[in-house]
CSV table of C-alpha atoms in Angstrom, one decimal:
chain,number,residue,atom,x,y,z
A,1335,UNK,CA,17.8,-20.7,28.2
A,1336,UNK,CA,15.0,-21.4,30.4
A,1337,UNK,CA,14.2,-18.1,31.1
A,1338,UNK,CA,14.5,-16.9,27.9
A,1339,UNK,CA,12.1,-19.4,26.9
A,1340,UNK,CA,9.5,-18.6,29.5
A,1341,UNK,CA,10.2,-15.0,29.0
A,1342,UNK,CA,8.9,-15.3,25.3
A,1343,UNK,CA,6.3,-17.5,25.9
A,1344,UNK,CA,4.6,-15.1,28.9
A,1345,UNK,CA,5.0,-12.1,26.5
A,1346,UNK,CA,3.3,-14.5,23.9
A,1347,UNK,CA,0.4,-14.1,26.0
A,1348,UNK,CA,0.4,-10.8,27.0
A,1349,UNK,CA,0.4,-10.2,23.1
A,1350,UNK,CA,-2.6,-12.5,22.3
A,1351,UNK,CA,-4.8,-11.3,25.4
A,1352,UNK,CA,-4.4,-7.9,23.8
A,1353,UNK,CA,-5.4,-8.4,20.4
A,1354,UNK,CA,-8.2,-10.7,21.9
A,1355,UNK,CA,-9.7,-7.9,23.8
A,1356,UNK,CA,-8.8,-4.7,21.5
A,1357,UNK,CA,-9.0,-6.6,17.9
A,1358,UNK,CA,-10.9,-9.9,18.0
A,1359,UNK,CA,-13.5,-8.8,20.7
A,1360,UNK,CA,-14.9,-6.3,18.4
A,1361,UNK,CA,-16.5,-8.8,15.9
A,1362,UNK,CA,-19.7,-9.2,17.6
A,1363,UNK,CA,-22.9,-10.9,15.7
A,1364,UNK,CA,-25.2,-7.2,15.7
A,1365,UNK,CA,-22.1,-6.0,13.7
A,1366,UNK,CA,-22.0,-9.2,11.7
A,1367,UNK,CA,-25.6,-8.7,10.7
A,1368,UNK,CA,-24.4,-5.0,9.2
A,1369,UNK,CA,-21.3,-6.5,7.5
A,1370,UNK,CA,-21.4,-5.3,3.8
A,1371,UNK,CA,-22.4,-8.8,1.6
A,1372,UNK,CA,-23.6,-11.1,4.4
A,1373,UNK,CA,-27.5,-10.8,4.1
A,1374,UNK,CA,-26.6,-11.2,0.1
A,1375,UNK,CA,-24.4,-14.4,1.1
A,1376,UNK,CA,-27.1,-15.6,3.5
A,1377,UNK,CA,-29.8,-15.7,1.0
A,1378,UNK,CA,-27.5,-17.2,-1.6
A,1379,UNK,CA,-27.0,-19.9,0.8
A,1380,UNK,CA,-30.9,-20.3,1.1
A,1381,UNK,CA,-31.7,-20.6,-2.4
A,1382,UNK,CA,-29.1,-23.4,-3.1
A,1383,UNK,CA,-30.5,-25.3,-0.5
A,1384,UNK,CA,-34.0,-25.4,-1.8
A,1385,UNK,CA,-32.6,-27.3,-5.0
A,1386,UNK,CA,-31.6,-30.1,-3.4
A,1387,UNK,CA,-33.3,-31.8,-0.4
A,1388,UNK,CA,-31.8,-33.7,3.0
A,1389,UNK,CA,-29.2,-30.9,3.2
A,1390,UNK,CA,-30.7,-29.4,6.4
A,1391,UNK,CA,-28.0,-30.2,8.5
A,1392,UNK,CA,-25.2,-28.8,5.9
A,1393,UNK,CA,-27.6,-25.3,6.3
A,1394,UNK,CA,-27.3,-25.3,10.4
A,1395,UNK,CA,-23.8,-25.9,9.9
A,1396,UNK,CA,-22.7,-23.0,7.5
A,1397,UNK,CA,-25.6,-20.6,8.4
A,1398,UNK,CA,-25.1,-20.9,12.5
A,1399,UNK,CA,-28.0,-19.3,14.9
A,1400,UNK,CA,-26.9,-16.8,17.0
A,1401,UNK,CA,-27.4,-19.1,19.6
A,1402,UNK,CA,-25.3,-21.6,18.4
A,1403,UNK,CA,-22.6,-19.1,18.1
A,1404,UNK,CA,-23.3,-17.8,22.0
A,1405,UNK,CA,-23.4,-21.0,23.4
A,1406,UNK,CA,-20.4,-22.8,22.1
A,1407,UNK,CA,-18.0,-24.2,24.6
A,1408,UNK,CA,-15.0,-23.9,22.0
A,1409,UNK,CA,-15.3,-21.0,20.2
A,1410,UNK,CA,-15.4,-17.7,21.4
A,1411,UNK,CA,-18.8,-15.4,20.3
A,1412,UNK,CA,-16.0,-13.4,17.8
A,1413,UNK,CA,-14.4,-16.7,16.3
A,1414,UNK,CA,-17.4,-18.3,15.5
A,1415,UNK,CA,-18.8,-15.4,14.0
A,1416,UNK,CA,-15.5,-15.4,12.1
A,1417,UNK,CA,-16.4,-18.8,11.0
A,1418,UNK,CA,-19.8,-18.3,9.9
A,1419,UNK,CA,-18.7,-15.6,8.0
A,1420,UNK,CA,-16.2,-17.8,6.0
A,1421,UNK,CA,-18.7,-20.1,5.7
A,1422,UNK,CA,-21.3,-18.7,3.8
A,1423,UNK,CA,-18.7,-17.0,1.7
A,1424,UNK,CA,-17.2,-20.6,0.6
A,1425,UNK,CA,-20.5,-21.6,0.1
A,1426,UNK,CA,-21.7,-18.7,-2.0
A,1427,UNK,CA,-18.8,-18.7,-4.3
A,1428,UNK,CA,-18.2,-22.9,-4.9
A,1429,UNK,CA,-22.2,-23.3,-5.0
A,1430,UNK,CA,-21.6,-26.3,-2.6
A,1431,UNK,CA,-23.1,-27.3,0.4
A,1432,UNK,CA,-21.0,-30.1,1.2
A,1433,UNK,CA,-17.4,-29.6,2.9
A,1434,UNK,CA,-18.2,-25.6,2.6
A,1435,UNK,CA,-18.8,-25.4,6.2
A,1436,UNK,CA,-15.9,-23.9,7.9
A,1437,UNK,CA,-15.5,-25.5,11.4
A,1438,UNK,CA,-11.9,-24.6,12.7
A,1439,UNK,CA,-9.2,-21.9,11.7
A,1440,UNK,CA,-7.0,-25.1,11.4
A,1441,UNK,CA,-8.8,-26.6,8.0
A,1442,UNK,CA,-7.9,-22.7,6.5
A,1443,UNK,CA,-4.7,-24.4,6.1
A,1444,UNK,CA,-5.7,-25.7,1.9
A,1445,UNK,CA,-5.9,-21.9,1.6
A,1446,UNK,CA,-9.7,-22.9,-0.4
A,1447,UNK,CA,-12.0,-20.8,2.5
A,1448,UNK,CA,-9.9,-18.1,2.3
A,1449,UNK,CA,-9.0,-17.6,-1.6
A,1450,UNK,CA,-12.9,-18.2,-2.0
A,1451,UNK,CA,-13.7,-15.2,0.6
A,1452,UNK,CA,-11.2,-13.2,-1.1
A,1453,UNK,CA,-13.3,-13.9,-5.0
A,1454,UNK,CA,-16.4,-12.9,-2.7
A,1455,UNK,CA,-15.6,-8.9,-2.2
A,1456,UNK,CA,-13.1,-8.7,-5.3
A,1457,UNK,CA,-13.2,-11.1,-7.9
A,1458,UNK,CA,-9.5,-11.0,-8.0
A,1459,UNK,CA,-8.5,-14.4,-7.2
A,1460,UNK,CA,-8.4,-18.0,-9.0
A,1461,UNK,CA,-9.4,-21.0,-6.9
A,1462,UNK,CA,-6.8,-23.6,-7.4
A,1463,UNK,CA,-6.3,-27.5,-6.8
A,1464,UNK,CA,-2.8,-27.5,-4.7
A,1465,UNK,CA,-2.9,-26.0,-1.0
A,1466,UNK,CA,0.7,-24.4,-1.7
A,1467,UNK,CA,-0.8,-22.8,-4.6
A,1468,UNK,CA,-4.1,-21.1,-3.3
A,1469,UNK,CA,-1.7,-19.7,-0.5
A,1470,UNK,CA,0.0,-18.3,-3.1
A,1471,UNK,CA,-2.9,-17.0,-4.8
A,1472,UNK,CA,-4.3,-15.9,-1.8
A,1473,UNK,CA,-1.3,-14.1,-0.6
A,1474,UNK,CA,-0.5,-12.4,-3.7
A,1475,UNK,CA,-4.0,-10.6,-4.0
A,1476,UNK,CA,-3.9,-9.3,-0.7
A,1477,UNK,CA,-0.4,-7.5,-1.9
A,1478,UNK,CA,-2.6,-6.3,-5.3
A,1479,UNK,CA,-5.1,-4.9,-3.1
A,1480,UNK,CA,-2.9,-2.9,-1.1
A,1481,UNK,CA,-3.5,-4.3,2.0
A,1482,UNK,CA,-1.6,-3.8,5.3
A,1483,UNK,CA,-1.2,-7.0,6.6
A,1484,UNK,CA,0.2,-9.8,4.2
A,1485,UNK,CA,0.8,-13.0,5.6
A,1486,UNK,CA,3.8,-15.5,3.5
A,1487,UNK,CA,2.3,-18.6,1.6
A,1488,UNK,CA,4.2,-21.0,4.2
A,1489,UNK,CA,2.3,-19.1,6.9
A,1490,UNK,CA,-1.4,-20.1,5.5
A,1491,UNK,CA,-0.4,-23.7,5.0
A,1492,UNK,CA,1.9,-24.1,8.0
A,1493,UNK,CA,0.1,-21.9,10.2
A,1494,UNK,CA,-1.2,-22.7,13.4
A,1495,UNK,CA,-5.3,-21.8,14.6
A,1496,UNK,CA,-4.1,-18.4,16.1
A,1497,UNK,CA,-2.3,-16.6,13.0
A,1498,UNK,CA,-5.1,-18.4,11.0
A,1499,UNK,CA,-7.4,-16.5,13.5
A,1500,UNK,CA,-5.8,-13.0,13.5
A,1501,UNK,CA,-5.9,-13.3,9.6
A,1502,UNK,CA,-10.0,-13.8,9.3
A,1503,UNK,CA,-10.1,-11.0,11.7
A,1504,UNK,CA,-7.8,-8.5,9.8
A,1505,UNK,CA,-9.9,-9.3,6.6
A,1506,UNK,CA,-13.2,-8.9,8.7
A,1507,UNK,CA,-12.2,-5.1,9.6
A,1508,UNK,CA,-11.2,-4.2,5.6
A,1509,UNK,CA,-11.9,-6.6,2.7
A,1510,UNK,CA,-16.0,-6.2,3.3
A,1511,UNK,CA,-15.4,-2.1,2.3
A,1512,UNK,CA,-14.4,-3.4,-1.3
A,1513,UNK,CA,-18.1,-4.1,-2.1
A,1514,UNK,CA,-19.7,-1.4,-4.2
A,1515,UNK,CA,-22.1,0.5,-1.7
A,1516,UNK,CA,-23.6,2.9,-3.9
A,1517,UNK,CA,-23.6,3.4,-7.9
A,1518,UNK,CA,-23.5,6.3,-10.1
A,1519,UNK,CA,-26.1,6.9,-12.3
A,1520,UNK,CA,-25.4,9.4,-15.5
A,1521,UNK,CA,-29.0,9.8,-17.2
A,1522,UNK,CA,-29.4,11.8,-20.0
A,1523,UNK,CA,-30.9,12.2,-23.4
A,1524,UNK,CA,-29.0,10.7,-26.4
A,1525,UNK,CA,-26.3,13.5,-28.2
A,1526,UNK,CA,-26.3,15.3,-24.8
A,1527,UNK,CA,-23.6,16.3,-22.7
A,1528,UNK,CA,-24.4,15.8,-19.4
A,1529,UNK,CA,-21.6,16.7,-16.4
A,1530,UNK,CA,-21.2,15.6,-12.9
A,1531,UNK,CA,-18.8,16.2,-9.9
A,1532,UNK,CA,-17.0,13.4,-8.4
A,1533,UNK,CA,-15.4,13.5,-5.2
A,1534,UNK,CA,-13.0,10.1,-4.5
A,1535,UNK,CA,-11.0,10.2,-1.3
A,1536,UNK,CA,-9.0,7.1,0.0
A,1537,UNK,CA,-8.8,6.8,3.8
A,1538,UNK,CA,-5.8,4.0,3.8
A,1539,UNK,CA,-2.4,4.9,4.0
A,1540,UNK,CA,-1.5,3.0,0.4
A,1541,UNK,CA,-1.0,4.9,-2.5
């Protein structure tokens, strides 16, 4: 028993090691600065704190410096960029400053920072009072959007800081391509035809 136990337990952290150097170590704040919708969210976050006043300290909090992020004795450079990143989405989309700022993968567990980052790229989620039930919600759109990695509802309210972790990351490297990056524009004269060729090629393995 014992060495089944510490068996598990050291391949545990072979496992985590790996995805911390090949997965998690690739979120770095010059990408984060590139990240489709964050210099949208960032000035969102700006303008709702002009209308109100002694919220300074709610602004530092979701809208970290880079330094802050560096120089943290907790969080790694990747996981707080993580958390800024959830931040200003949970700001953007309750239009709150207060309790928006997302300080540990832990208080994802109400599923309210995560359903809210999902209504951020797609729209297609519903922000709900019960923690079970914005797991659910939050669960069930990443099935709708075809998504590779889908967590169970028990596993966002039950789970612990790492699958929490792993979860923010997954969604870092594929819900932000979901924004519109371009737009099509058909211009032409009123009672004309006018014809264009559209090329749409999907690069995921869903159908």
């Amino acid at each position: 028993d014992l060495y089944d136990s510490l068996s598990t337990e050291s391949w545990m952290f072979v496992i985590m090691q790996m995805l911390k150097i090949f997965t998690l170590n690739k979120i770095t704040i010059e990408r984060f600065s590139k990240t489709p919708g964050v210099s949208e969210s960032i000035k969102a976050v700006q303008v709702l704190a002009e209308r109100f006043s002694g919220v300074d300290d709610y602004l530092t909090e979701i809208n970290r410096s880079n330094k802050n992020i560096l120089n943290s004795n907790i969080f790694s450079p990747s996981e707080g960029v993580l958390l800024k990143w959830l931040s200003l989405n949970y700001c953007n989309i309750t239009n709150e400053l207060d309790h928006t700022a997302v300080t540990t993968f832990e208080s994802l567990n109400d599923g309210l920072a995560l359903s809210a980052l999902i209504k951020a790229y797609t729209t297609s989620v519903r922000i709900r009072a019960s923690r079970l039930n914005n797991a659910i919600e939050f669960t069930s759109s990443l099935k709708d959007l075809k998504l590779g990695f889908n967590p169970r509802s028990n596993e966002i309210v039950d789970g612990n800081a790492v699958m929490l972790a792993l979860t923010c990351a997954y969604l870092f490297e594929n819900i932000t391509f979901y924004l519109p990056q371009s737009q099509l524009v058909f211009a032409t004269s009123l009672h004309k035809t006018l014809t264009k060729n559209v090329t749409i090629s999907n690069k995921s393995n869903a159908e």
